[in-house]
Short mmCIF file of C-alpha atoms in Angstrom, two decimals:
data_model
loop_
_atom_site.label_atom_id
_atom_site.label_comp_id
_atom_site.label_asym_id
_atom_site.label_seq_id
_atom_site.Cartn_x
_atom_site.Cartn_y
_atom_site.Cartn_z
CA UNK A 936 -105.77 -17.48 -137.77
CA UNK A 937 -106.94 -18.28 -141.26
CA UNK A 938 -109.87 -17.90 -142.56
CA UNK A 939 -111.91 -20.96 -142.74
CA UNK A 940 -111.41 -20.87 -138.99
CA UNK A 941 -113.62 -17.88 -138.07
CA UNK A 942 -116.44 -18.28 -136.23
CA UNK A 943 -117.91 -14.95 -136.19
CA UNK A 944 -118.80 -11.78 -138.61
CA UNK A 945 -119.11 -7.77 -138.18
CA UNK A 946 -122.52 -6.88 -138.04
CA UNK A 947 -122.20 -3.94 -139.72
CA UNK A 948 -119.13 -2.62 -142.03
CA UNK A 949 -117.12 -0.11 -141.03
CA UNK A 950 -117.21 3.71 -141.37
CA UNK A 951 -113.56 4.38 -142.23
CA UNK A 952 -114.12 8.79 -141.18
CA UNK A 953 -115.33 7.59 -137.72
CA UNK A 954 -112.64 5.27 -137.67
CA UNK A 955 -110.14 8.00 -137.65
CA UNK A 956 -112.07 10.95 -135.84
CA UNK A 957 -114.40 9.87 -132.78
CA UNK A 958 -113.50 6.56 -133.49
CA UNK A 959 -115.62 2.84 -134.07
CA UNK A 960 -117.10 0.14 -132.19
CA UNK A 961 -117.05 -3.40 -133.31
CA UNK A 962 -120.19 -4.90 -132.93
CA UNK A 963 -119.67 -8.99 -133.30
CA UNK A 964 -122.31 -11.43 -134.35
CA UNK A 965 -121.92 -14.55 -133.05
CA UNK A 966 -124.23 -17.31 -132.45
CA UNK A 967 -124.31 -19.66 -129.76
CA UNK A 968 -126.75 -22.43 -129.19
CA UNK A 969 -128.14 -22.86 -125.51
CA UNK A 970 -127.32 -25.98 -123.90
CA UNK A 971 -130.88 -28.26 -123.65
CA UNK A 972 -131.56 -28.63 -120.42
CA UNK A 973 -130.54 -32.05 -118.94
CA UNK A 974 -133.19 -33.86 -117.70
CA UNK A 975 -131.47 -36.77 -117.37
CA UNK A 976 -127.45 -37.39 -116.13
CA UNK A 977 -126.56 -39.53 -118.49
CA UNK A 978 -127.97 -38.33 -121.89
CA UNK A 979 -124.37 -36.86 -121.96
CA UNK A 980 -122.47 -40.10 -122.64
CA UNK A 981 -122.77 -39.46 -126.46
CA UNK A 982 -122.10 -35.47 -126.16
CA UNK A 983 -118.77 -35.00 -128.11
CA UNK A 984 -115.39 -34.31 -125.49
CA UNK A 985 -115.27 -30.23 -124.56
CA UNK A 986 -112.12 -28.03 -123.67
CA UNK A 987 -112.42 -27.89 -119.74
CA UNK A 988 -111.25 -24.80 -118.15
CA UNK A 989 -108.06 -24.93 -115.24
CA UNK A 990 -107.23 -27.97 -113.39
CA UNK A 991 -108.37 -29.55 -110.00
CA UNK A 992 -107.34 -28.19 -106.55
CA UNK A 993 -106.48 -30.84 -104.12
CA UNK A 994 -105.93 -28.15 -101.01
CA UNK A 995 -107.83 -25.18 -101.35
CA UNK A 996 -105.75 -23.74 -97.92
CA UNK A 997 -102.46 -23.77 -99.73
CA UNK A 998 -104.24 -22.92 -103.47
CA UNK A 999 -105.44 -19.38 -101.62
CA UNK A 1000 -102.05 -18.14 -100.27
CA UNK A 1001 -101.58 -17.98 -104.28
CA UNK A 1002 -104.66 -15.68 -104.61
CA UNK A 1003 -105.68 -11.96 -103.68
CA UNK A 1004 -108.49 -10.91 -102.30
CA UNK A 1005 -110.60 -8.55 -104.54
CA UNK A 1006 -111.89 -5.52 -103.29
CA UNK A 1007 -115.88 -6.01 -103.75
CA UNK A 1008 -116.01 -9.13 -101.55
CA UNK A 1009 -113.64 -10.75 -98.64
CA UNK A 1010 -115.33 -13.90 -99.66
CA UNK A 1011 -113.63 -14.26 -102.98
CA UNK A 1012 -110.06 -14.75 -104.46
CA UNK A 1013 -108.93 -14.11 -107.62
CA UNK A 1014 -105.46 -14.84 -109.99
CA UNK A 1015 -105.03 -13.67 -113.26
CA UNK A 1016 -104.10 -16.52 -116.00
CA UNK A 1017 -104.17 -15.07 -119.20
CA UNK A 1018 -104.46 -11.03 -119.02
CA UNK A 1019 -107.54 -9.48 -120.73
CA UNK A 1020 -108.30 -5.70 -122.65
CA UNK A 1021 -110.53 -3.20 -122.56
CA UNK A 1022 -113.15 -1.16 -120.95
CA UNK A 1023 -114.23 -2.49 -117.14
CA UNK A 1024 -117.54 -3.92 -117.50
CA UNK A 1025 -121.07 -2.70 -115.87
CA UNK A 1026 -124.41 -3.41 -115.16
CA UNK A 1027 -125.02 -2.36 -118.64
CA UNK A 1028 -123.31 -5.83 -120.26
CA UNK A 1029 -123.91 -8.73 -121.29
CA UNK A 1030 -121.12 -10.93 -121.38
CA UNK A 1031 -120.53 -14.35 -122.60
CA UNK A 1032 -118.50 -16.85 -120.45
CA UNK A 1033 -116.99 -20.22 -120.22
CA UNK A 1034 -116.20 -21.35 -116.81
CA UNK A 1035 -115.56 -24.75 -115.20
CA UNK A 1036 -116.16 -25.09 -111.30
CA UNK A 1037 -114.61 -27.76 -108.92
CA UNK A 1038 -114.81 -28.88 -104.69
CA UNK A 1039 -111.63 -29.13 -103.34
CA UNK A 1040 -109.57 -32.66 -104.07
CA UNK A 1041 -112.16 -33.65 -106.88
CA UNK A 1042 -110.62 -34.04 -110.64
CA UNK A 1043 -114.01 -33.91 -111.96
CA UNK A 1044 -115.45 -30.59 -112.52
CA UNK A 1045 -119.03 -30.15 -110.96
CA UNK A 1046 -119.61 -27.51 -113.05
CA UNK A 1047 -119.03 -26.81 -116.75
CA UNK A 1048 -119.59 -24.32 -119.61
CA UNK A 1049 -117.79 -25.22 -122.54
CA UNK A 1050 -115.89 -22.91 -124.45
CA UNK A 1051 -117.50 -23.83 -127.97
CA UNK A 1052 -120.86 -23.14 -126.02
CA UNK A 1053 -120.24 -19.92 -123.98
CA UNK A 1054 -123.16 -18.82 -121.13
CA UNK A 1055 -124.64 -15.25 -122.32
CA UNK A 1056 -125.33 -12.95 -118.42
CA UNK A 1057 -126.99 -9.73 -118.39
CA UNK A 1058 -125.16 -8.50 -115.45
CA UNK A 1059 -128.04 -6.22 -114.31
CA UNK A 1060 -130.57 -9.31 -114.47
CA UNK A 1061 -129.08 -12.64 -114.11
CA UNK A 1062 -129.61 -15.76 -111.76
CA UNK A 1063 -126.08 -16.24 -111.14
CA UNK A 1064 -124.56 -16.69 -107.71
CA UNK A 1065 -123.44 -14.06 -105.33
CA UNK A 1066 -119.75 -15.30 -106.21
CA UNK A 1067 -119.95 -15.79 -109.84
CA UNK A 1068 -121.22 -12.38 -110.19
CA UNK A 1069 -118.43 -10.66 -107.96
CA UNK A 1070 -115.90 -12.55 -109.93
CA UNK A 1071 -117.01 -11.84 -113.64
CA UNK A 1072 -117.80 -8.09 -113.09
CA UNK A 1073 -113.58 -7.78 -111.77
CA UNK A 1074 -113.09 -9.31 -115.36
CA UNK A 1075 -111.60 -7.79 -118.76
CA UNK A 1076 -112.95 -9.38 -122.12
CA UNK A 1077 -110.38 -12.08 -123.03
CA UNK A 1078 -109.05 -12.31 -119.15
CA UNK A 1079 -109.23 -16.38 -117.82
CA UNK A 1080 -108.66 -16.05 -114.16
CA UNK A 1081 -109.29 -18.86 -111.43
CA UNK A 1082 -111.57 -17.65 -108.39
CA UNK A 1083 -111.93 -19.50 -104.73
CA UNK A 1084 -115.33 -18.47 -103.83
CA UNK A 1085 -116.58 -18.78 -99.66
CA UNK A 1086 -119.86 -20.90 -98.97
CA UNK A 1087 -121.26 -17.98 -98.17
CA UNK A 1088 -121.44 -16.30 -101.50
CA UNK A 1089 -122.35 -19.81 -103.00
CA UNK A 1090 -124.39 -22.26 -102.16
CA UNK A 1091 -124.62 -21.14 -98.00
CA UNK A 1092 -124.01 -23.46 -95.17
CA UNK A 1093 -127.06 -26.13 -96.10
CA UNK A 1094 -125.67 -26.49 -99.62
CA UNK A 1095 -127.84 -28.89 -101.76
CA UNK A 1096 -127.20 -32.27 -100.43
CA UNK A 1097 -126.65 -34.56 -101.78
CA UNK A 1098 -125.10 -32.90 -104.74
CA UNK A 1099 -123.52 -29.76 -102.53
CA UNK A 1100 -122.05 -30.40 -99.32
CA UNK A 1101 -122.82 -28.20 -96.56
CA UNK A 1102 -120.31 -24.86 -96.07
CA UNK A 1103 -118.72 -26.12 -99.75
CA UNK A 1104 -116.02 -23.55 -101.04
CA UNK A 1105 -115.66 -24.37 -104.52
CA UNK A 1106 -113.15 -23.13 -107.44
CA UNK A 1107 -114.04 -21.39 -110.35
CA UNK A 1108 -112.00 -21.52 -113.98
CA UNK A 1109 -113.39 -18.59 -115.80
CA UNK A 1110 -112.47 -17.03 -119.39
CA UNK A 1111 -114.36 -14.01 -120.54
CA UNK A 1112 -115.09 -14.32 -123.68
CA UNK A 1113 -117.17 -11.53 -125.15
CA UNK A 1114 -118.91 -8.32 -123.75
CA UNK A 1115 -121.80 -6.08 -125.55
CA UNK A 1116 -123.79 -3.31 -124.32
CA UNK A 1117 -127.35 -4.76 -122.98
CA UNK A 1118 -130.05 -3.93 -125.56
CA UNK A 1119 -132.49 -1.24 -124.35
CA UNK A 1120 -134.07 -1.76 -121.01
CA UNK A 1121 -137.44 -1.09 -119.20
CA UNK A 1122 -140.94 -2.70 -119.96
CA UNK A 1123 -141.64 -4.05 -123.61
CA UNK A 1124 -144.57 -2.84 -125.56
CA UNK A 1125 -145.81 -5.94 -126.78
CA UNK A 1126 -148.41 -4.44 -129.08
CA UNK A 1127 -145.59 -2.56 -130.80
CA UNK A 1128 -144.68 -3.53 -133.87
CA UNK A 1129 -140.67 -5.03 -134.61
CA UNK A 1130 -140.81 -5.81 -130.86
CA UNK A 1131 -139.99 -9.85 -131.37
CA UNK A 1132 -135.96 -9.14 -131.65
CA UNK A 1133 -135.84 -7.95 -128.40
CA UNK A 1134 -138.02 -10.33 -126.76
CA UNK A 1135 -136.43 -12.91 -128.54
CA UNK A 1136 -133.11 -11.79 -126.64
CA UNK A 1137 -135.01 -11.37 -123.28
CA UNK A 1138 -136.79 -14.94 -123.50
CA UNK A 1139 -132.92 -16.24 -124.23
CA UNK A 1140 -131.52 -14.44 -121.19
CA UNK A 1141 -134.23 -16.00 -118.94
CA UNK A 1142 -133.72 -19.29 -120.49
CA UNK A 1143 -130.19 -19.72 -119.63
CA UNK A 1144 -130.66 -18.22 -116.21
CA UNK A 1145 -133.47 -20.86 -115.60
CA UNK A 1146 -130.99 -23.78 -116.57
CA UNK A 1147 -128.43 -22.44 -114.10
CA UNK A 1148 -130.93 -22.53 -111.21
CA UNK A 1149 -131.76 -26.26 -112.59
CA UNK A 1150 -128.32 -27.27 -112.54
CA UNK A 1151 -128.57 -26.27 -108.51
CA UNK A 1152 -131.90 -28.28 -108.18
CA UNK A 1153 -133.80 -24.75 -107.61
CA UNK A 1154 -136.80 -25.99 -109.54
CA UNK A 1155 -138.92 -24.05 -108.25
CA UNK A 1156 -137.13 -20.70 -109.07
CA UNK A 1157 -136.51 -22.27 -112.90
CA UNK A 1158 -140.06 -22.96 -113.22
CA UNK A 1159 -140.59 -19.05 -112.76
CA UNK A 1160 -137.86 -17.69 -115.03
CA UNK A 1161 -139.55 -20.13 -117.71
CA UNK A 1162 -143.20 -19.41 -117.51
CA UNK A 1163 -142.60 -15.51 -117.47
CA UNK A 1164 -140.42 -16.23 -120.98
CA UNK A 1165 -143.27 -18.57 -122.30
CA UNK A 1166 -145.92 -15.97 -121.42
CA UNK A 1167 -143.76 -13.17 -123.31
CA UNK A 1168 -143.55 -15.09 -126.06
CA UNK A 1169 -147.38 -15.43 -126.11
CA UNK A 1170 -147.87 -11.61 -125.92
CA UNK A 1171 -145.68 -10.67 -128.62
CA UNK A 1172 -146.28 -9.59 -132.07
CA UNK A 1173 -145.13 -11.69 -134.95
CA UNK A 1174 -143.92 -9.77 -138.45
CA UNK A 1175 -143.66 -12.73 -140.67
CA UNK A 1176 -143.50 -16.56 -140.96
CA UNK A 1177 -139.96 -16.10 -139.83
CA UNK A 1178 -140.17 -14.77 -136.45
CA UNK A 1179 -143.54 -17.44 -135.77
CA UNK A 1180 -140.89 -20.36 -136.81
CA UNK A 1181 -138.26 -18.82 -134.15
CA UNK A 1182 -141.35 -18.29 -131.67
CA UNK A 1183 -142.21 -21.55 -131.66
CA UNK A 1184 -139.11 -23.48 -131.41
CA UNK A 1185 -138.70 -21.25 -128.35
CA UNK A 1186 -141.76 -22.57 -126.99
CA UNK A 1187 -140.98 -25.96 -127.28
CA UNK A 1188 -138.02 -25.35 -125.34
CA UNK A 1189 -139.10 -23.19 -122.75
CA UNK A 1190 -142.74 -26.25 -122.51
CA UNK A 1191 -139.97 -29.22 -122.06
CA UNK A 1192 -138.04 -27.48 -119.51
CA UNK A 1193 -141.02 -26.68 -117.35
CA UNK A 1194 -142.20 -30.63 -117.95
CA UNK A 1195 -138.96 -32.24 -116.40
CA UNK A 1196 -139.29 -29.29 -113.68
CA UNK A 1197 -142.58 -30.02 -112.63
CA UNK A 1198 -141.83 -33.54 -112.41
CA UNK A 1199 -139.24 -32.75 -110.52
CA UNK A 1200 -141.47 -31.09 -107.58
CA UNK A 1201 -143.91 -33.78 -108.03
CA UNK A 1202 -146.58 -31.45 -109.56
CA UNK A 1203 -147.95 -34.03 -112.62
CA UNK A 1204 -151.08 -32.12 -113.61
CA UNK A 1205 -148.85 -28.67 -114.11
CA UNK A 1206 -146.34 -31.07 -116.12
CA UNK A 1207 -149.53 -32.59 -118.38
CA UNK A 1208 -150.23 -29.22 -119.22
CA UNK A 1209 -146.96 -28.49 -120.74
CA UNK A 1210 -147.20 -31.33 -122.47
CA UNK A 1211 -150.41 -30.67 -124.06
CA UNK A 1212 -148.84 -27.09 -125.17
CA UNK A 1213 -145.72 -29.30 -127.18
CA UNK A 1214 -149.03 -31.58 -128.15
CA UNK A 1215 -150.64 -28.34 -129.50
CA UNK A 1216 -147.21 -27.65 -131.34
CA UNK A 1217 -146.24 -30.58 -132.81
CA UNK A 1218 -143.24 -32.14 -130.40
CA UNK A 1219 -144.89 -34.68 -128.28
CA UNK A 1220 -145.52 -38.26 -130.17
CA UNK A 1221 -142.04 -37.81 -132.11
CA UNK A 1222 -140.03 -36.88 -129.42
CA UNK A 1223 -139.10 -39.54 -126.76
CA UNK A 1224 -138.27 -37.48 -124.37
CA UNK A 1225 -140.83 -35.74 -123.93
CA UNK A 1226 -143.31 -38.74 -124.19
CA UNK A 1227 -141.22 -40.33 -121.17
CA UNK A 1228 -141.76 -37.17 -119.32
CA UNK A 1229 -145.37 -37.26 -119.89
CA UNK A 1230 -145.47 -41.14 -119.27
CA UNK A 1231 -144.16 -40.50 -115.57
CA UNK A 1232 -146.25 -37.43 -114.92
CA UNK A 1233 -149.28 -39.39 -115.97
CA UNK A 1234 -148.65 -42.52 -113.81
CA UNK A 1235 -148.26 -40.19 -110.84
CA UNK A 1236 -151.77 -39.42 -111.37
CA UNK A 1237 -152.30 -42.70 -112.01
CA UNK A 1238 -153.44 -42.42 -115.20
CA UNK A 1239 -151.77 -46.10 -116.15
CA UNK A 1240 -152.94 -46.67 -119.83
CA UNK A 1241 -152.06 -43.55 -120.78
CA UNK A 1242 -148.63 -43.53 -119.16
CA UNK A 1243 -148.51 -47.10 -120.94
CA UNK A 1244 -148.99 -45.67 -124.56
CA UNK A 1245 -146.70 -42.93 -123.96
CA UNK A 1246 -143.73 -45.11 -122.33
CA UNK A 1247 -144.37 -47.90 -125.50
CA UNK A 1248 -143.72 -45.32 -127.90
CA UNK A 1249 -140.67 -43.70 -126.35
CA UNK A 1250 -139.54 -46.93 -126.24
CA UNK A 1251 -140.16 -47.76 -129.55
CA UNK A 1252 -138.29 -43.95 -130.94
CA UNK A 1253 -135.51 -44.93 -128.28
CA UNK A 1254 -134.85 -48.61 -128.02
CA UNK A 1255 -132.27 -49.67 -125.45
CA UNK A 1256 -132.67 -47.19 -123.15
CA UNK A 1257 -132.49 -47.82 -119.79
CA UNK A 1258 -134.45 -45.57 -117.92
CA UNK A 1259 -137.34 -46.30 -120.26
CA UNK A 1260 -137.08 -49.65 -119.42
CA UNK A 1261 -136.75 -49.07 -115.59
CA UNK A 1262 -139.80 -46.53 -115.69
CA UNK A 1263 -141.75 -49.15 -117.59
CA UNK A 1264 -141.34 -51.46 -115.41
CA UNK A 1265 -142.27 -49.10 -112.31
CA UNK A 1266 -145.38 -48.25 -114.32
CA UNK A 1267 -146.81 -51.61 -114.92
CA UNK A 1268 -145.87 -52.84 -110.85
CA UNK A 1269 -147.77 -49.96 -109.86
CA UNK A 1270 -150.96 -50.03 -112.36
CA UNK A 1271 -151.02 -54.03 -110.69
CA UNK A 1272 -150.62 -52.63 -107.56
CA UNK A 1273 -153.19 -50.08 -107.95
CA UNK A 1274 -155.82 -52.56 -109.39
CA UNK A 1275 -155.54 -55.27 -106.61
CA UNK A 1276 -156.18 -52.25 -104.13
CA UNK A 1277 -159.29 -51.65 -106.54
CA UNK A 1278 -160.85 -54.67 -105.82
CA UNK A 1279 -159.84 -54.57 -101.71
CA UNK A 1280 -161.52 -51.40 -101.96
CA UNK A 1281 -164.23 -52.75 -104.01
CA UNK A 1282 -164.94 -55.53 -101.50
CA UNK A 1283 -164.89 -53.64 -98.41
CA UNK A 1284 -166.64 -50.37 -99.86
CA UNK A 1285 -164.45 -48.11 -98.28
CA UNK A 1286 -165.00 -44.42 -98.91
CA UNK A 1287 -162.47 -42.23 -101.34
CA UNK A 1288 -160.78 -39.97 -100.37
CA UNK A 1289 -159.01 -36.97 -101.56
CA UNK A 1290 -155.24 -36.15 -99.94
CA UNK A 1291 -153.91 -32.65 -98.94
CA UNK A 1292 -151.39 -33.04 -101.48
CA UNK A 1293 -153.92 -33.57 -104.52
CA UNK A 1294 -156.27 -30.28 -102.89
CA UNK A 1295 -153.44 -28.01 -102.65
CA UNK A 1296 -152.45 -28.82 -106.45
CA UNK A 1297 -156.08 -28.47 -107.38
CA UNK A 1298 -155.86 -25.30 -106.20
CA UNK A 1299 -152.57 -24.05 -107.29
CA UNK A 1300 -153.71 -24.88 -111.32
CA UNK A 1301 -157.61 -23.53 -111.17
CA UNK A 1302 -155.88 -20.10 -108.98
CA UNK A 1303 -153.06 -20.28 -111.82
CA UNK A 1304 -155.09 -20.44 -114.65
CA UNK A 1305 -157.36 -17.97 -112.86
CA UNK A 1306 -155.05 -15.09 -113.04
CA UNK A 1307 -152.82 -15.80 -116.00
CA UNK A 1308 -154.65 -13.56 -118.34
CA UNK A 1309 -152.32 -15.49 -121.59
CA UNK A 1310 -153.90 -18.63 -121.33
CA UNK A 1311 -157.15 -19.11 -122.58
CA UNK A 1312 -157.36 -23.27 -122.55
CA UNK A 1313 -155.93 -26.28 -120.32
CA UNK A 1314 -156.77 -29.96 -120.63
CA UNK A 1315 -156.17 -32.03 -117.70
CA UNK A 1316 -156.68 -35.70 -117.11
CA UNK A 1317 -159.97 -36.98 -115.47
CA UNK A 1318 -158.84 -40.09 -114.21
CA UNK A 1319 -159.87 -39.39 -110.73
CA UNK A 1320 -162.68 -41.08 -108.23
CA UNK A 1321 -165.96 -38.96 -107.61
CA UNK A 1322 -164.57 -37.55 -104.22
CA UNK A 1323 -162.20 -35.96 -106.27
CA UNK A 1324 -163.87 -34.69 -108.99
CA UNK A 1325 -166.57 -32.83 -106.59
CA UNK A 1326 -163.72 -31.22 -105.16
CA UNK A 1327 -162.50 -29.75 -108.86
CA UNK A 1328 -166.03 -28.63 -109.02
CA UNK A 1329 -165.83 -26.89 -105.19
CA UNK A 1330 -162.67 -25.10 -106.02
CA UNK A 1331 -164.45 -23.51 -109.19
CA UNK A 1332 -167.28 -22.36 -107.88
CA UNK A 1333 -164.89 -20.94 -105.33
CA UNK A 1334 -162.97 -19.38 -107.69
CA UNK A 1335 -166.35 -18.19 -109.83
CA UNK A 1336 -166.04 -20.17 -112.73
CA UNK A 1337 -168.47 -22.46 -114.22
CA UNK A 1338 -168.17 -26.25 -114.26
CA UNK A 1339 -169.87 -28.94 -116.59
CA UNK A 1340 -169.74 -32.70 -116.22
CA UNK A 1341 -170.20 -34.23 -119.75
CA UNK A 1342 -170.48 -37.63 -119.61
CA UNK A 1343 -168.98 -40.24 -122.17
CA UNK A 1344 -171.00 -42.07 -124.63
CA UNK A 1345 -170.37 -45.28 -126.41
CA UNK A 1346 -169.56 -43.63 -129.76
CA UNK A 1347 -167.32 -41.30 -128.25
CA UNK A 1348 -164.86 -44.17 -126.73
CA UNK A 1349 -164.52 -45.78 -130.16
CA UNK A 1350 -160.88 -46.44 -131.35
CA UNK A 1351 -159.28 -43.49 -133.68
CA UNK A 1352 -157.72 -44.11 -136.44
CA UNK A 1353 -154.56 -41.72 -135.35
CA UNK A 1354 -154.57 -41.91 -131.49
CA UNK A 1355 -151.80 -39.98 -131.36
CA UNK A 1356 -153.53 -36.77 -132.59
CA UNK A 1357 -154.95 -36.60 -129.26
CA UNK A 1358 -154.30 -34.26 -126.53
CA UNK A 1359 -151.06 -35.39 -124.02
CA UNK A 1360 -153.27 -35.73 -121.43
CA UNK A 1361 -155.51 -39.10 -121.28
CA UNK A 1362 -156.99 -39.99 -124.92
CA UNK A 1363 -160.51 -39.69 -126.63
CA UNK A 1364 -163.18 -37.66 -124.05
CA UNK A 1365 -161.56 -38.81 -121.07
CA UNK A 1366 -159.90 -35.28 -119.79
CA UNK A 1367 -160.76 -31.93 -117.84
CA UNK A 1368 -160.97 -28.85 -120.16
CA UNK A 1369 -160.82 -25.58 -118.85
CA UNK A 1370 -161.73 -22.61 -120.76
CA UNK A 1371 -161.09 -18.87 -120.36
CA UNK A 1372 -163.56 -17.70 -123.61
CA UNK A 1373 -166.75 -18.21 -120.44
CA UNK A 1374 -164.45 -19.39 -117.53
CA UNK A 1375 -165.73 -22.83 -117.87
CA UNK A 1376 -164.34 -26.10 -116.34
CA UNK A 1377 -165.96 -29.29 -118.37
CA UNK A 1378 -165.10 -32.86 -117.04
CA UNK A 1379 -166.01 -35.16 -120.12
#
């Protein structure tokens, strides 16, 4: 291979007297850039062509007479393609991994980690499947082998319609690309000094295990991985300039994420939150997707101007694109919707009233915010009737904090000069804040 091809360096040189008495270890530094996670199907279409691992299967009866059984699992098969080297691996790796997965008598792969782009898995702490786990710890570093994996160490007999069939066996193309010893385990210090390197490594291993349970619609279980990395990143201690630049390109990854997952689950105050933290950092009003994220999450709370401003923008950074448009056009049929039921209401005077769905969100932010001792501000829309504003104010007395209503004056709905400067959440004094400093809710 010559030179100009090498993608990769020694971390450290090499003692030549250890080389020839107890011997070395080659310790490879290699970076690898995390996929983004894909909020959208088809922001792919641009994404240059990748190698794709194996081939598809059109009869996975006759493909597993070919195949042996391995000894951890009856559930998975296993061939050896190209024959790997080296120690067996443990639960103290990490490995890195390129894999493509297919159903049976589908050319497509469902499933794909490019080899340019390799998936780093703590094997002691990983979100990977049952399967994927059995088959990567039978592995040798440089080994590609092709797996059958059962439903049952997959994706179970429900599957995840209508993506994953129900009792889906499913082929996996693996190649094991790298292997290191997991940096030191148990619980991190944070008030130690020269702590960020290893959190830094941690928040990365919970990012990528976060994206894998996205890319099986377990939102809910990606939401977790990615708060407990955000609030990490929150309690560490930063040396220099250096590791705050690193920390907070992190955090805009890790806030994005958890916006197109709450969306997801239909939670759109949790997801205006998150986008009042990229606010806060600088990536909202210059990065369209985001702003379309925030656009939906604010009509679902039918915050409709808002939602408007965001969407316009987007659309402005991202002409052309389609799902903008479609969005937009959702947006402005429900915000006329919404105001012809305004004046029904109006003319019949019918009471407001508050759904079970909006009370058990209320709840699940104030408890949140409550007991996550990392956060000491949110800002949350108050484009809600009176019925459900007194219930904001029930749920924190019930959870003992204080709440002030501070109401708008003229001056203070002026026109800015630089609207976008404003928090994610609706513009001017129009938003809930909620403070941790005297555990104060203010509606403005």
């Amino acid at each position: 291979m010559s030179a100009d091809k090498l993608s990769f360096m020694l971390e450290n040189g090499l003692d030549l007297r250890e080389v020839v008495t107890t011997g070395s270890i080659l310790q490879i530094n290699q970076e690898f850039d995390e996929d983004d996670l894909k909020a959208e199907e088809n922001n792919d279409d641009l994404a240059p062509q990748v190698d794709i691992l194996g081939q598809a299967v059109s009869n996975f009866a006759a493909f597993s007479e070919k195949l042996e059984t391995i000894k951890e699992t009856e559930h998975v098969k296993k061939k050896i393609i190209v024959e790997g080297g080296g120690l067996p691996l443990h639960d103290g790796c990490t490995v890195f991994i390129a894999y493509s997965g297919y159903w049976e008598n589908q050319q497509e792969p469902f499933d794909l980690v490019p080899l340019k782009k390799p998936m780093e898995v703590d094997l002691s702490d990983n979100g990977l499947l049952p399967g994927l786990q059995f088959a990567i710890k039978t592995m040798l570093v440089g080994e590609t082998s092709v797996f059958l994996c059962s439903y049952k160490v997959m994706y179970g007999e429900m599957g995840v319609p209508p993506r994953i069939k129900p009792k889906a066996d499913c082929v996996f193309y693996i190649k094991l690309i790298k292997s290191i010893l997991t940096p030191k385990q148990g619980k991190i210090n944070f008030s130690e000094s020269n702590m960020f390197q290893r959190v830094n490594h941690e928040v990365k291993m919970l990012t990528v295990s976060g994206t894998s349970l996205f890319k099986t619609n377990n939102y809910y279980g990606a939401i977790q991985l990615f708060k407990r990395a955000v609030n990490m990143l929150h309690r560490c201690r930063l040396a220099d300039e250096q590791e705050e630049a690193v920390q907070e390109k992190l955090l805009k990854k890790l806030y994005i994420n958890l916006v197109v997952c709450y969306n997801k689950i239909n939670k759109p105050l949790f997801a205006c939150t998150a986008c009042n933290e990229l606010n806060r950092l600088g990536s909202l009003w210059n990065n369209p997707k985001v702003l379309f994220q925030n656009a939906k999450s604010l009509r679902m709370i039918k915050s409709y101007p808002e939602a408007q401003i965001r969407l316009k923008k987007a659309m402005k950074l991202q002409p052309g694109n389609k799902e903008m448009e479609a969005e937009y056009a959702l947006l402005m049929k429900q915000w006329q919707e919404s105001e012809e039921t305004k004046k029904h209401i109006e003319l019949v005077q019918l009471p407001a009233s508050i759904t079970d769905e909006f009370k058990h969100e209320v709840d699940d932010l104030i408890k949140n915010f409550k007991s996550n001792d990392e956060e000491s501000k949110i800002t949350i829309p108050s484009c809600f009737n009176s019925d459900e504003i007194a219930y904001f104010k029930e749920v924190c007395i019930r959870e003992n904090l204080f709440f002030n209503k501070h109401l708008s004056t003229d001056s203070d709905n002026k026109p800015k000069e630089n609207a976008e400067a404003s928090e994610a959440c609706p513009e001017l004094s129009d938003y809930l804040c909620v403070t941790k400093d005297q555990k104060k809710v203010n509606i403005i």
